[in-house]
Amino acid sequence: MSQAPSGHAGRRNFLKTLSSGALMAVVPLAGRTAPVDADAVRVDGDWAVSLDRADRGIAQAWFNKPLQQPVSVRDALPAQGLGDAVTLDTGWTASLANKAFFTAPEYAPYRAAGNVKVPFFLQPDTVYVGAAWFQREIVIPRGWAGRHAVVSLERPHWETQVWIGGRHVGRNDSLHTAHIYDLGTLAPGKYLLTIRVDNRLHTDIGSDSHGISDHTQGNWNGIAGKIELSARRPVWVDDLQVYPDVRTRRVVLKGALGNASGRAGAGRLTVTGGGAVHKIPVRWDAQGGVFETAVQFPTDAGLWDEFSPTLHTVSVKLDDGSAADVRFGFRELKTAGTQFMLNGRPLFLRGTLECCIFPQTGHPPTEIGEWRRILKIARAYGLNHLRFHSYCPPKAAFDAGDEAGFYFQIETCWANGSTTIGDGKPVDAWVMAETARVLKAYGNHPSFMLMPYGNEPGGKNHSAWLAQYVRHFAAVDTRRLWTSGSGWPELAENQYHVEQQPRIQQWGEELKSRVNARPPETVTDYRGFIVARKVPVVSHEIGQWCVYPDFDERSQYTGYLKPKNFDIFEDKLDASGLRALAPAFLHASGRLQTMLYKEDIESALRTPGMGGFQLLDLHDFPGQGTALVGVLNPFWREKGYVDAAEFSRFCGPTVVLARLPKRVFGNRDTLRAQIDVAHSGARALGASTVYWRLESSGRVLDQGEFAVAGVAQGTGVPLGAIDVKLGAIERAAKCRLVAGLRSPQLAAPVENDWDVWVYPDAPDTASPVKVVNSVAAALPLLAQGATVLLGLPPASVRPFETHPVKLGLSTIFWNTLWTQGQGPTTMGVLCDPAHAALADFPTDAHSNWQWWHVLHRAAPLRLDLLPRSVDPIVRVIDDWHTARSLGLVIEARVGTGRLIACGFELDGPPASDPVSRQLRRSLAAYAASPRFTPRTALSEEMVKALVA
């Protein structure tokens, strides 16, 4: 994390930026007009193109000569095979946190010419970074006489320059808004239109910024979306911004007139909206003009939010026909202490990141249909918020968000790593100009709710500069809330904070995090952190829990980017003899991942006064070493281990919560739980009923219900407590506590559930099985034909010389390639619950909370030192980057004896908890039974190899 600066230098640099020409676009009008002009034609499709590898095109006047090779200008050039094949010398637009690929022997096959496959991210077949020239002939019709021809490029990547008939028109370096060029008054006839697109970082905005990085969309070259040629009148409506007032239903319109005639003038503007039409006089000078008026809508005009995203329209039209209209929503976003308030009611943001991940095209969709699909899926998973990490999506995303009632956080870049912000570098001016352009283009959209500059800033002066940034834009545009950056810094100027502290796992925390270092519970919340702040807090990038690669997913990559990294991972798994287990690894690690996301989300929902959370991520992040952190793949498709119905039980507008001080009980205990609710519905609930039941193996063990007078809106709202006697449970059991809420104001009851375990408080029975804690003690017994349970202290287990295994309850955080091997480096356990060894130890096939009591004090056994025929009773799933065969509990014959070896102690204080005692009982009962007939024989030397 960067350190906050002293302050003065950052303020000086900000003021310097304000005085520079780069801020000419910063105006108090924050939105973008949708031109209404019938005189417009699409000119996308096939264009001639030439790659300018030597950067000679301008000097050699390529704008004056015909180009030859035809391409579809709406597709990225590398997606059409243009560019250079990937080699070891390919200059990626990305920081590579781990350079082992270039030197490590295990990657040698993937460094071979013609077979280069990188493990860092999805990979295009070709790469091109530089200038590319696009050209086509256009025809100016007779009807356009006296008007200006304008060409609009919806989503170029990145810098463009335009020539018409050999005349240079201009340059634009916006990354997220349309490039619009006035070609001037052209006589009817044919003209050569030439566009130069350059995707180099002429302004370094951070090579990991998701709008440009190979970690996400790829640094493609081209123009996405519409390319449109239109005729514009000499005086036109250049901008129209709307400022709705929720209380009065009055809309203030602020507009700007463009003037290319060079003469002052006057006219009338017809304003339509709210069922009425009125006219106002307008004037303009040689440079243009501004106007302001108001429209009164009916006092019962619908408001806009996630529950009722009502949209309205206003339009304006000059006497000569130039017009503009705006679709908007009546919504008011404010804060009350640490709470967001939307239209006067508390708002809790349930969000995920969208990191510009679109493998088929590279670029984000410019058609509304795909965004509607994405938002429908996100809503099904209980979300109401998207954070666009270090980029801004196209207009189609905002249109879909407006329709769906989704709340967006928009960003510009990630000024860290390759650059810093606030230190007087070119990125400072670019961020200011780009923010202004984004406001002008998209500021009217009600879905556009929140904005920081971008992600996790770097630089010694970033805090002071960003304080000025927030002050400036909070004054420019009051329709949304502003903060400095996602992650940090926490500044007094922030209207809300996006903070990384309120989450389960912190960067560098490894095995010391709550879920890895402390017994499982569902009580922890972040109220202490929240009450110390004065504005809402949104938790930053919570989760980051990895799942195993789904190798079957590769068939879905039929476009620009390919998962060649998956080929590497599959080869490693195959070399370890484990390829057949890949589907089981996916499912087991996925269930563990889901369990962790549930606790991450519920921790936030349990916190009174919290503002929201932003997941990293509902869907996979394919870069930065391959961060498979999604329950959905990069295409927003399910992976088969959790669906929206299950996920939305713990993530949605109304979620029932249970505060359990522990998850493991003896049958003499009483299960006590406080039942809370996080209710972020459209309104508070009246008289309601809370019901609960404790069930196991499909049988209800106990149940009850109680009434509540009402349910307030908010998080961590207490409803009541329950006590459940457990004495009737005579055998070890996995149970499920279900709690629900019924209310006439809810369309259906809402339910949630939590796994708990109950073990009988009974003494161990005599057994002929010998329990020892060292190989030295085990071998003589085995030589005598004894049956031995060997429980190894983790410090005695033989480690790997490189890439040591770090075992915890949780799965991998982000991914080990990017974190340089931060723990855990494993992805939970895999076992067969029906195995006779586990007959008295209720378990799933995957890690669940009860396994913490074993895993936090265990070390996996190296199965690479044993015959491959050893099939562990309990397997540990290794990181896919190393894909080693690991066991937690194994069985074998040794001489005339029989052995069960465990990577954890079986007796003494470390094994005194109920879970460890029950696992030992189950293993001992199996070892003493006729069913214990291990298939694989081990030599004494092999057993010795298990320990250091």
Tab-separated table of C-alpha atoms in Angstrom, residues 501-504 514-515 518-528 598-608 610 657-662 676:
chain	number	residue	atom	x	y	z
A	501	GLN	CA	-9.915	-3.418	5.915
A	502	PRO	CA	-13.469	-4.723	6.379
A	503	ARG	CA	-12.987	-8.106	4.719
A	504	ILE	CA	-11.822	-11.577	5.743
A	514	ARG	CA	-9.685	-14.896	10.580
A	515	VAL	CA	-10.856	-17.985	8.726
A	518	ARG	CA	-9.495	-18.754	14.393
A	519	PRO	CA	-12.230	-21.341	14.975
A	520	PRO	CA	-15.251	-20.845	12.721
A	521	GLU	CA	-18.129	-18.660	13.907
A	522	THR	CA	-20.707	-16.294	12.420
A	523	VAL	CA	-20.492	-13.445	14.904
A	524	THR	CA	-17.716	-11.220	13.543
A	525	ASP	CA	-18.737	-7.954	11.955
A	526	TYR	CA	-17.035	-4.623	11.260
A	527	ARG	CA	-19.046	-2.253	13.420
A	528	GLY	CA	-15.950	-1.013	15.227
A	598	LYS	CA	-20.952	-16.645	2.027
A	599	GLU	CA	-19.038	-15.746	5.181
A	600	ASP	CA	-17.428	-12.700	3.520
A	601	ILE	CA	-20.812	-11.361	2.426
A	602	GLU	CA	-22.599	-12.189	5.672
A	603	SER	CA	-19.880	-10.469	7.699
A	604	ALA	CA	-20.733	-7.266	5.852
A	605	LEU	CA	-24.483	-7.828	6.154
A	606	ARG	CA	-24.121	-8.367	9.910
A	607	THR	CA	-22.529	-4.911	10.271
A	608	PRO	CA	-24.934	-2.128	11.290
A	610	MET	CA	-22.217	-0.399	6.602
A	657	LEU	CA	-28.557	-14.004	9.455
A	658	ALA	CA	-27.620	-16.192	12.411
A	659	ARG	CA	-24.936	-15.172	14.879
A	660	LEU	CA	-23.316	-18.417	16.064
A	661	PRO	CA	-20.371	-18.128	18.468
A	662	LYS	CA	-19.183	-21.507	17.191
A	676	ASP	CA	-30.675	-10.927	12.590
